[in-house]
Short mmCIF file of C-alpha atoms in Angstrom, two decimals:
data_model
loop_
_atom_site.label_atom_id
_atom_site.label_comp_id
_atom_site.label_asym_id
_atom_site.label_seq_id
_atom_site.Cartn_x
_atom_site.Cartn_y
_atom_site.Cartn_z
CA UNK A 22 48.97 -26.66 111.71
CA UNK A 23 46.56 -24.34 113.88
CA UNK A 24 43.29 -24.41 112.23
CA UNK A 25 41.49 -22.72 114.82
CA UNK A 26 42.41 -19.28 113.38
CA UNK A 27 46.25 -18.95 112.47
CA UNK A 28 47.00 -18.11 109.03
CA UNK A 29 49.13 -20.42 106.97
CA UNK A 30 52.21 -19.89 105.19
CA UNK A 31 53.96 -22.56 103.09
CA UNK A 32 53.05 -25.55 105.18
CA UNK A 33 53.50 -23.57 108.70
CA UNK A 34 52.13 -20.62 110.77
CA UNK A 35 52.63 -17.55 109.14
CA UNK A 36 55.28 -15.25 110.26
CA UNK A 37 54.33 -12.27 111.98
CA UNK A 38 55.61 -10.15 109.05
CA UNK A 39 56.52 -10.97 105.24
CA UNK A 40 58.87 -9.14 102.56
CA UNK A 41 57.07 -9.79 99.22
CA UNK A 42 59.55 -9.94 96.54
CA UNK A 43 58.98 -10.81 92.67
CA UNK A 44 59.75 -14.42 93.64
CA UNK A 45 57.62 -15.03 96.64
CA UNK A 46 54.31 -12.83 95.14
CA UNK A 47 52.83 -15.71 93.47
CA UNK A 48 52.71 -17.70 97.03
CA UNK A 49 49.75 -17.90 99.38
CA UNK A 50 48.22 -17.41 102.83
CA UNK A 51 45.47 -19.88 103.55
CA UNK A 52 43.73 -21.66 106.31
CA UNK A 53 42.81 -25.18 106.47
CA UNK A 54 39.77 -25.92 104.00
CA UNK A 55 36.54 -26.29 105.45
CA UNK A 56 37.11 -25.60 109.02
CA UNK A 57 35.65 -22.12 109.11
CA UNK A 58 32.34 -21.18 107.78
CA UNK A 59 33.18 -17.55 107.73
CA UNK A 60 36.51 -16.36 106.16
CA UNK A 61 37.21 -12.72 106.04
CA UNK A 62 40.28 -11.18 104.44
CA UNK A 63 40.72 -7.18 105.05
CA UNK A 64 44.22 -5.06 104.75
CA UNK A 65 44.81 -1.81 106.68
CA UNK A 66 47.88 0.45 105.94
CA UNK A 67 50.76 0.08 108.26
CA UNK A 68 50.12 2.34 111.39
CA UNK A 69 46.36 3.04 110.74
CA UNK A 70 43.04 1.14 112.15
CA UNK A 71 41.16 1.23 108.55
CA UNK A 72 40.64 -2.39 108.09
CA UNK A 73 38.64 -2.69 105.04
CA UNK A 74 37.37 -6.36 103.31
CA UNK A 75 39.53 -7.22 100.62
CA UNK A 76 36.47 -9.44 98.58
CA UNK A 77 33.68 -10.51 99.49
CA UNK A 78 33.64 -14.07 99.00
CA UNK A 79 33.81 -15.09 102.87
CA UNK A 80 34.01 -18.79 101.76
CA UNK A 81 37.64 -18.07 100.01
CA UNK A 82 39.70 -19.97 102.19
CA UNK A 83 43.80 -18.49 100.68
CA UNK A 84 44.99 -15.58 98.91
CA UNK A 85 48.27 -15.04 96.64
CA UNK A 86 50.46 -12.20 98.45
CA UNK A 87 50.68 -10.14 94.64
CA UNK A 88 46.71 -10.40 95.16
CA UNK A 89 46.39 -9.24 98.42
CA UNK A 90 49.00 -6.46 97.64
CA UNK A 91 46.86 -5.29 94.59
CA UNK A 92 43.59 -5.16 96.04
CA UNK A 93 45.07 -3.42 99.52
CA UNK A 94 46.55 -0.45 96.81
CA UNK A 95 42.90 -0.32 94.83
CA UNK A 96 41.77 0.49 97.81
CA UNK A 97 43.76 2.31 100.31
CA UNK A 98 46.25 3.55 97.39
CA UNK A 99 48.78 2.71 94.61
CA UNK A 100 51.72 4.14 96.43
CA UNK A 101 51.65 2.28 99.72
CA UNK A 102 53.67 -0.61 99.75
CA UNK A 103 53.62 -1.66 103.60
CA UNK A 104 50.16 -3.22 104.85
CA UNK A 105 48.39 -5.39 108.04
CA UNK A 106 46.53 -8.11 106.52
CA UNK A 107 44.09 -9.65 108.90
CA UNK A 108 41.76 -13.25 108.71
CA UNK A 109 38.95 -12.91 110.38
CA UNK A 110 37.58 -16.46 110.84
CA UNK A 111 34.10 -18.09 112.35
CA UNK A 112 34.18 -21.62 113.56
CA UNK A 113 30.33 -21.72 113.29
CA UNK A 114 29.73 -22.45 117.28
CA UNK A 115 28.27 -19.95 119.60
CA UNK A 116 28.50 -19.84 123.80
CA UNK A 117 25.36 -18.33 124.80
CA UNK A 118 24.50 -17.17 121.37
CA UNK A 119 28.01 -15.70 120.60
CA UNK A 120 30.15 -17.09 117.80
CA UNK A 121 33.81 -17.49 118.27
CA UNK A 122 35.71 -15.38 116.11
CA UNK A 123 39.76 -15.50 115.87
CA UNK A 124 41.60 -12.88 114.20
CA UNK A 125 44.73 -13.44 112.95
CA UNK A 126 47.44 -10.99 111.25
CA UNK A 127 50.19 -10.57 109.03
CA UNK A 128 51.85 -7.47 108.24
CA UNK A 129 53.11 -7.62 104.07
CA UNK A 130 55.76 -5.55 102.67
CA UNK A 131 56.19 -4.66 99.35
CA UNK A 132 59.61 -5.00 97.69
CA UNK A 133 59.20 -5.41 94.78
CA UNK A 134 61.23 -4.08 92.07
CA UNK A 135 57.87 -2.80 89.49
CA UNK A 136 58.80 -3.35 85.56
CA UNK A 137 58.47 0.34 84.05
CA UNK A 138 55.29 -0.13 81.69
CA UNK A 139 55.39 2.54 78.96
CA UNK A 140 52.67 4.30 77.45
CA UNK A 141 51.37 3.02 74.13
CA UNK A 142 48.84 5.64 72.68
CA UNK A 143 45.94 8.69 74.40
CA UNK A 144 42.76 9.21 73.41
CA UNK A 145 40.14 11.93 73.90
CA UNK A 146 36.29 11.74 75.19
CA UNK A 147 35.57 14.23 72.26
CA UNK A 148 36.94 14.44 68.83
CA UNK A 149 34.80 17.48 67.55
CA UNK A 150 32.76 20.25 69.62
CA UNK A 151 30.70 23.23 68.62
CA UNK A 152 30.38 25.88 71.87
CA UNK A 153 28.93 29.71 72.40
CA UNK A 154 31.00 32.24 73.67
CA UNK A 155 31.03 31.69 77.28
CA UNK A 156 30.36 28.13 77.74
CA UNK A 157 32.94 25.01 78.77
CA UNK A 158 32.73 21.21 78.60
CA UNK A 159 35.41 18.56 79.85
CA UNK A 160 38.14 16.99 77.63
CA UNK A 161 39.01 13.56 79.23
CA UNK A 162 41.80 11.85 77.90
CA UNK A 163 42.75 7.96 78.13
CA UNK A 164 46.18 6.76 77.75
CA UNK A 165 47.02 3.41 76.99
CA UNK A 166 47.82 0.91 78.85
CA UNK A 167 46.01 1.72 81.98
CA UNK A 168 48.82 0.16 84.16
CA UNK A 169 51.32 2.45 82.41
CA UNK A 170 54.29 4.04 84.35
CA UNK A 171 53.77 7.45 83.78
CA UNK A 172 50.29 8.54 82.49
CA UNK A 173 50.76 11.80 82.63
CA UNK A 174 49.61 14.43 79.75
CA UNK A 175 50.46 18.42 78.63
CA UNK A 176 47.59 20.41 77.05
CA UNK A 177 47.87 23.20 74.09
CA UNK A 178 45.51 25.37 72.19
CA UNK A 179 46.00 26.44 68.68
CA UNK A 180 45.44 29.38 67.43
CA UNK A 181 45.19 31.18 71.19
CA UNK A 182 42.21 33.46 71.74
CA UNK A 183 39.40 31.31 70.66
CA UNK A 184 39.20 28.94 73.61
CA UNK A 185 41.67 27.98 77.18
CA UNK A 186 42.09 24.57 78.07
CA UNK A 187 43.39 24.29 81.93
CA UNK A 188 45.51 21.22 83.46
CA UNK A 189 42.66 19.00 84.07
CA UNK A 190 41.61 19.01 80.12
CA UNK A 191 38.56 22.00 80.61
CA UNK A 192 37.62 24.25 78.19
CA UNK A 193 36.16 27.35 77.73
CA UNK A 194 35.14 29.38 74.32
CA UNK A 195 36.50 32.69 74.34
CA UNK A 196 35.78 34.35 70.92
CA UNK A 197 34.03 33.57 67.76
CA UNK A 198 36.49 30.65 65.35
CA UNK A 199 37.71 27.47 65.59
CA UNK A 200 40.73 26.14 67.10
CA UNK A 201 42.05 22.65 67.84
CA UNK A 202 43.31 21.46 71.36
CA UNK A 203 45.75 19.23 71.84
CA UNK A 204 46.64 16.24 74.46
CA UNK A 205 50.29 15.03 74.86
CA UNK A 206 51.51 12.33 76.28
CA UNK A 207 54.86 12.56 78.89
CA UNK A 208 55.56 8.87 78.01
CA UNK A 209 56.23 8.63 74.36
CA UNK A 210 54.05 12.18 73.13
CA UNK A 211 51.77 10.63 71.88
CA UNK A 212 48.77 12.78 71.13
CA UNK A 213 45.27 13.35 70.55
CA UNK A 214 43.15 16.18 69.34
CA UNK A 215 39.46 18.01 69.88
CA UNK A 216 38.65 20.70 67.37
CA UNK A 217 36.52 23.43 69.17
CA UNK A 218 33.98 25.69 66.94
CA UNK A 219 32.81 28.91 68.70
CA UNK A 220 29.86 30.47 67.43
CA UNK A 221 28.08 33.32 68.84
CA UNK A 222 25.73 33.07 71.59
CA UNK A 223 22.09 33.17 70.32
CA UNK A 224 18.83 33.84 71.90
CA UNK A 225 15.17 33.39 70.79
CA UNK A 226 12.85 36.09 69.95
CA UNK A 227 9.40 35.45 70.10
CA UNK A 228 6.25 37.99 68.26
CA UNK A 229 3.09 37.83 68.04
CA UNK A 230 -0.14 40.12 67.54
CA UNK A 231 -3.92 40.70 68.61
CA UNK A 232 -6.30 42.02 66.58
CA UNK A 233 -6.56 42.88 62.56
CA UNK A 234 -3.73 42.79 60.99
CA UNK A 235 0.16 41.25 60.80
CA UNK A 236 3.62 41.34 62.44
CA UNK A 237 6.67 40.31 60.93
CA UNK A 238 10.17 40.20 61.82
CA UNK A 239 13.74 40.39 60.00
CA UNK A 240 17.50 40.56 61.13
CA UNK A 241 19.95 42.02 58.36
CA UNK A 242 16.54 42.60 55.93
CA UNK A 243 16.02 39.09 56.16
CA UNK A 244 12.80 37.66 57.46
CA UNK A 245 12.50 35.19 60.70
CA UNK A 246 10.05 32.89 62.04
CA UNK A 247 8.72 33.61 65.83
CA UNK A 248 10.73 31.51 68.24
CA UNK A 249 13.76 31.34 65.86
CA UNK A 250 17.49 32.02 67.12
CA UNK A 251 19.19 35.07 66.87
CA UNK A 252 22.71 35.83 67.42
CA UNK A 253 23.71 38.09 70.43
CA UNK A 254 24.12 41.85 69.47
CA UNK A 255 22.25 41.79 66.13
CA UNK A 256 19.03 44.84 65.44
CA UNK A 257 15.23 43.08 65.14
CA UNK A 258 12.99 45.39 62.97
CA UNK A 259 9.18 44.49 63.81
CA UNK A 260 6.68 45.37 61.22
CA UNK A 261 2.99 45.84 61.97
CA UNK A 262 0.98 46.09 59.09
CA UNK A 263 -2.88 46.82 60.28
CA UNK A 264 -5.60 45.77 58.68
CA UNK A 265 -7.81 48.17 56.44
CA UNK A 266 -9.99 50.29 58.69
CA UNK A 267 -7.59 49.51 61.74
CA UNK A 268 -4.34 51.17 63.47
CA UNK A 269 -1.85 50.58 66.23
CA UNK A 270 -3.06 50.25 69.51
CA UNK A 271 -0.03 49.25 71.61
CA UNK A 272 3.54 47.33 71.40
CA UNK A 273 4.79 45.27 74.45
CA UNK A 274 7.13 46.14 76.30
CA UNK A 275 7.76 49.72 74.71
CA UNK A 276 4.07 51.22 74.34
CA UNK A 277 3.87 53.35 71.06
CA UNK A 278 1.52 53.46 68.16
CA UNK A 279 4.08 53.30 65.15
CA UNK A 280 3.86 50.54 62.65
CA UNK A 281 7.77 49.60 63.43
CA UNK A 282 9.44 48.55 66.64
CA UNK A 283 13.44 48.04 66.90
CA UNK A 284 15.58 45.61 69.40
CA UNK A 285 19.12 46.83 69.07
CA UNK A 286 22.13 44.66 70.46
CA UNK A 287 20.07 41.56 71.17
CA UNK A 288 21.23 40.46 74.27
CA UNK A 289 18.76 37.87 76.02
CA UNK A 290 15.39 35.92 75.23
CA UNK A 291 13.26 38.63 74.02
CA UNK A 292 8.84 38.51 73.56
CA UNK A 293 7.06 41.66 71.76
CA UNK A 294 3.55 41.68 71.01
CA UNK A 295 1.65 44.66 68.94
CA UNK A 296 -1.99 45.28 69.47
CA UNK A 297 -4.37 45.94 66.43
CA UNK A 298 -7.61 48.47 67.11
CA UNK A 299 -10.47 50.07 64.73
CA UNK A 300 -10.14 53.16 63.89
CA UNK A 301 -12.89 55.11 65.51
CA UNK A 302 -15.69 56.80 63.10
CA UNK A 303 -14.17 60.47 62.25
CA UNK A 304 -16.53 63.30 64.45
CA UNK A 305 -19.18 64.69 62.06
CA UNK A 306 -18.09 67.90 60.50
CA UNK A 307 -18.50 71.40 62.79
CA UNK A 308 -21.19 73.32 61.32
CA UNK A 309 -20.22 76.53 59.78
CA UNK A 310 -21.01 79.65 62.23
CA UNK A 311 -23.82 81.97 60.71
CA UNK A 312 -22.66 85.15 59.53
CA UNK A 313 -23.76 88.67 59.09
CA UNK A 314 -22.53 91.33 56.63
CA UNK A 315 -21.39 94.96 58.48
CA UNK A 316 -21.56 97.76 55.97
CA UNK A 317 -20.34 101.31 57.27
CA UNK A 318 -19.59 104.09 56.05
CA UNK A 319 -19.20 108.31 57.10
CA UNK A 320 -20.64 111.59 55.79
CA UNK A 321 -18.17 115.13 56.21
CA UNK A 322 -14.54 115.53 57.45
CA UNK A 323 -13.50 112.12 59.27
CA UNK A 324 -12.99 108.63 59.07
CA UNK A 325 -14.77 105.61 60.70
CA UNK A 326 -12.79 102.12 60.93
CA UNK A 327 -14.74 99.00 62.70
CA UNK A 328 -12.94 95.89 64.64
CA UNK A 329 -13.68 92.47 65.55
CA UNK A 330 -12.02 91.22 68.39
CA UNK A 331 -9.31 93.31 67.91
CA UNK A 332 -8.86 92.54 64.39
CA UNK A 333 -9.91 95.40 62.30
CA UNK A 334 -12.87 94.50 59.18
CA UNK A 335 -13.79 95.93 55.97
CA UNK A 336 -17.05 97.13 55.00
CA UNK A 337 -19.42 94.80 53.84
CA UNK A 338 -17.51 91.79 55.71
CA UNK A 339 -18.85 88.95 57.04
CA UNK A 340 -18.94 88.47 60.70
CA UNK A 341 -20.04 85.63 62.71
CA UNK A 342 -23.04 85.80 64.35
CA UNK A 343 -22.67 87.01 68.06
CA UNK A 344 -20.02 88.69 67.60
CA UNK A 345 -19.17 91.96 68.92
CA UNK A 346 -18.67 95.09 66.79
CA UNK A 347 -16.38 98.33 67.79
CA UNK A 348 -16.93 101.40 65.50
CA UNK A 349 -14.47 104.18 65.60
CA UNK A 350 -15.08 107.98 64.24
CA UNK A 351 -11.82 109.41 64.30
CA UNK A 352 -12.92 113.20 62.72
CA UNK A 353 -10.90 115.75 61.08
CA UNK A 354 -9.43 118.64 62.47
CA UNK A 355 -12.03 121.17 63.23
CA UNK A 356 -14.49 118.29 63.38
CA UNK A 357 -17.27 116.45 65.64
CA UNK A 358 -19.21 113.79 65.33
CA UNK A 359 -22.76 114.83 64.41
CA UNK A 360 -24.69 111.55 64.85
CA UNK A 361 -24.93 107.73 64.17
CA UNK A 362 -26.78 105.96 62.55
CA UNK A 363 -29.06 104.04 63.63
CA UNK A 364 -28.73 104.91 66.82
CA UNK A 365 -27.92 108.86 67.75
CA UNK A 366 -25.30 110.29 69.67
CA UNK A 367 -22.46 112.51 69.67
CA UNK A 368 -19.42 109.78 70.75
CA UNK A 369 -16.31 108.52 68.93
CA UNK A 370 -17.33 104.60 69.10
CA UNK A 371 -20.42 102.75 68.99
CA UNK A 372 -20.70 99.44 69.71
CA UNK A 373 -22.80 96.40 68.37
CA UNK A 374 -23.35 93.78 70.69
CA UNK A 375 -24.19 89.66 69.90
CA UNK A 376 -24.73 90.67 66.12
CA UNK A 377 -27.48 89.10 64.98
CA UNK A 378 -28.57 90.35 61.21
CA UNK A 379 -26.73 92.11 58.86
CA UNK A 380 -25.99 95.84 60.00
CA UNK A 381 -25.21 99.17 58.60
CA UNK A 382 -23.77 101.67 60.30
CA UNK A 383 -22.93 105.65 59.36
CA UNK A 384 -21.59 108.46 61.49
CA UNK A 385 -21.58 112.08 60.17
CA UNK A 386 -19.25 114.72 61.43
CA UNK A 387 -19.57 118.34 60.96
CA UNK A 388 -17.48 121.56 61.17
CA UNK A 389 -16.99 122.60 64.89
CA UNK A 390 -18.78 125.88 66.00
CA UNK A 391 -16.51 128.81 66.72
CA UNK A 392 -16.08 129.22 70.00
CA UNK A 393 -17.82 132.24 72.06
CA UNK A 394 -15.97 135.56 72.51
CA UNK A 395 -14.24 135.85 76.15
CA UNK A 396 -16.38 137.27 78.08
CA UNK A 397 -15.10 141.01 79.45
CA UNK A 398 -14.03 141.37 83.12
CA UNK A 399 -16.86 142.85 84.96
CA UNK A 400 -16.21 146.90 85.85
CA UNK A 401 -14.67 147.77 89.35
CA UNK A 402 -17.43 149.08 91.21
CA UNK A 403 -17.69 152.63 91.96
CA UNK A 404 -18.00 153.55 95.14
CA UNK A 405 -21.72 153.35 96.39
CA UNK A 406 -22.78 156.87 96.11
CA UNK A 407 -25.03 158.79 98.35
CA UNK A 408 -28.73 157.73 97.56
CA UNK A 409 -30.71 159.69 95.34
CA UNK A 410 -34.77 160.06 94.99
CA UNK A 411 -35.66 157.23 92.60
CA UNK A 412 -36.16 159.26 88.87
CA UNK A 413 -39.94 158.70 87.75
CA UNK A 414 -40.10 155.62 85.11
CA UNK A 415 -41.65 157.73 81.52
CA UNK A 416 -44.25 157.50 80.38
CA UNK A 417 -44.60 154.52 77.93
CA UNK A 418 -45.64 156.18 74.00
CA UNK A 419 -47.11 153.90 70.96
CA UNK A 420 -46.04 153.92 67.89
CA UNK A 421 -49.20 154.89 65.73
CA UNK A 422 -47.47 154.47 61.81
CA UNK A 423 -44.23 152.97 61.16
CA UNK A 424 -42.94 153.28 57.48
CA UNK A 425 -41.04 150.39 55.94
CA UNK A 426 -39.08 151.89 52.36
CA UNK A 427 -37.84 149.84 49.53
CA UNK A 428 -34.76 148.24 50.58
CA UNK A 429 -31.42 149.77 50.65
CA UNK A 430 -29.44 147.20 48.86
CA UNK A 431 -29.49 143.49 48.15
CA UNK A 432 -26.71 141.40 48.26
CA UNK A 433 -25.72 137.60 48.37
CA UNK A 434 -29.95 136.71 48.34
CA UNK A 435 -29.97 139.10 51.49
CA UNK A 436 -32.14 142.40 51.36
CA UNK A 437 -31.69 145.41 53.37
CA UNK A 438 -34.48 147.47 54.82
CA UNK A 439 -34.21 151.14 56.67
CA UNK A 440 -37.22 151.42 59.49
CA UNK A 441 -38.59 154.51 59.71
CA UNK A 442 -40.42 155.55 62.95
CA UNK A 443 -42.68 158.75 61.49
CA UNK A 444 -44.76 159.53 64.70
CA UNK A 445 -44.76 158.29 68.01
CA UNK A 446 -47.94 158.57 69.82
CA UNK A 447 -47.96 159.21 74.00
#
């Protein structure tokens, strides 16, 4: 027996390479007890340098082949069945500080003929699951035993629409419902179920105010709490209800002043806040303007009219003060104006400016003189005629008696006298 680093196999050195068989997997590789301080087992698959420790008990001095087969597959893989198992042993002596290590290896092949396991029953990591439209969570399932031959598993979905479920067991809510999904064993179908509620996504509204007075909230006419959960496309009516003496100042986001505010097709986290403010003292009343009456009238053939600012007035009417007033004469045919009133002239308008007291006015038209006979055409001149000795002026007489009869006739108030000239004195 070589102790100093050779690995044992029943009662001799191992052989450079091993077939393990169901009748051999129960023996073991071993080196003498006690001899080595440090015993390392690792395993590498066939044709690769990945050495990797098999335990860590480095005291563990021999190893059944089945258990240094099964440890080599949890660890490099269940499918590889040809591996390099190496000792790696430490006397416990040192030259200069360095320890004398001896590796020693033994390549293990698995034949063995494995005994088909079957599968016994699944489970699932969820039995019931509420979701929103949208979201997904992980169905895991478990088939029994673990070591069975085939563990492998079919999904379904029934009814389809409401949620998917892919190959690896995730699913996602599609539409509002319930549905159940279902796990299936290859081995035996044997199965397992998850029933999946969708509900409709929700969000939270939030309200609040400042100032006198109240906000409320309701979804379908029914009233919510701030903060509460809405489902995804419903309408939120807000309410502001001011308190006495106050009004709307504001809503947040949308500004406005109205006593309602509506979210339609709710469709994320939403916040609204209304601001409350005091009505502001009404503006004392506008005085009344002072006013003046305007009388006017007309004497004769005509007709006067007065306007203010345009807007014809009546006599007698009253007209704020300030004001500006535009008579009109308008006389009938054959007329004039004659005069105004108080002030005189012969125009067709007369104007009061800034009226400031109650006014009369009056115009008075008469008839319109005749006019003057056309005056004849002057005589052609005679030719100038040869100049004459100027003729002496006579000699001015006075009348010394003139006689003045009874009159001729009277008529209409008018009496008629015939002048008499008796003598006529030089």
């Amino acid at each position: 027996v070589n102790y100093y680093g050779v690995l044992q196999y029943q009662g001799s050195d191992a052989p450079a390479s091993i077939d393990v068989t169901l009748d051999n997997q129960n023996q073991t590789l071993s080196v003498p007890a006690g001899k080595f301080p440090s015993i390392g087992w690792l395993a590498s698959p066939s044709g690769q340098d990945n050495f990797v420790l098999l335990h860590n008990n480095f005291s563990q001095d021999n190893m059944q082949l089945s258990e240094i087969l099964a440890k080599a597959k949890e660890i490099h893989g269940t499918n590889i069945t040809e591996f390099i198992l190496r000792g790696d042993f430490n006397d416990g002596t040192s030259n200069g500080g360095i320890y004398s290590d001896t590796k020693s290896e033994v390549t293990l092949v698995d034949k063995r003929t494995p005994a088909t396991v079957s599968v016994t029953g699944v489970t699932l990591n969820e039995s019931a699951k509420t979701l929103t439209v949208g979201e997904t969570f992980q169905l895991t399932p478990t088939v029994q035993p673990p070591t069975a031959t085939d563990p492998g598993v079919t999904w379904s979905v029934a009814p389809a629409g409401i949620v998917a479920v892919g190959t690896s067991g995730l699913v996602t809510a599609q539409a509002q419902g319930q549905a159940t999904v279902t796990v299936k064993t290859n081995d035996g179908n044997h199965t397992a179920q998850c029933v999946v509620t969708v509900v409709p996504k929700k969000h939270r509204v939030h309200f609040s105010h400042t100032g006198s007075g109240a906000l409320t909230a309701t979804v379908d006419n029914a009233p919510i709490q701030t903060g509460a959960e809405v489902e995804a496309g419903k309408t939120v009516v807000f309410t502001a209800a001011p308190a006495e003496g106050h009004r709307v100042k504001a809503w947040t986001p949308a500004n406005g002043t109205a006593t309602t505010y509506t979210v339609t097709n709710l469709s994320a986290e939403t916040t609204v806040t209304v601001a409350f403010e005091a009505i502001p003292a009404p503006p004392p009343p506008t005085p009344s303007p002072v006013k003046h009456r305007v009388h006017f009238s007309h004497t004769g053939s005509g007709a006067l009219t007065a306007t203010v600012d345009n807007a014809p007035i009546q006599t007698g009417a009253e007209v704020e003060a300030g004001k500006t007033v535009v008579f009109t004469a308008a006389p009938a045919a054959g007329h004039r104006v004659k005069a105004w009133t108080p002030a005189n002239g012969t125009a067709t308008t007369y104007t009061v400016t800034n009226l400031s007291a109650e006014t009369t006015v009056t115009v008075a038209f008469e008839a319109s003189p005749a006019p003057p006979p056309p005056t004849p055409p002057s005589p052609t001149p005679n030719p100038t005629p040869d100049p004459q000795p100027p003729t002496p002026a006579p000699t001015p007489k006075k009348v010394e008696k003139l006689t003045l009869n009874h009159p001729a006739f009277v008529a209409n108030g008018i009496a008629t006298f015939r002048l008499e000239i008796v003598e006529i004195l030089p």
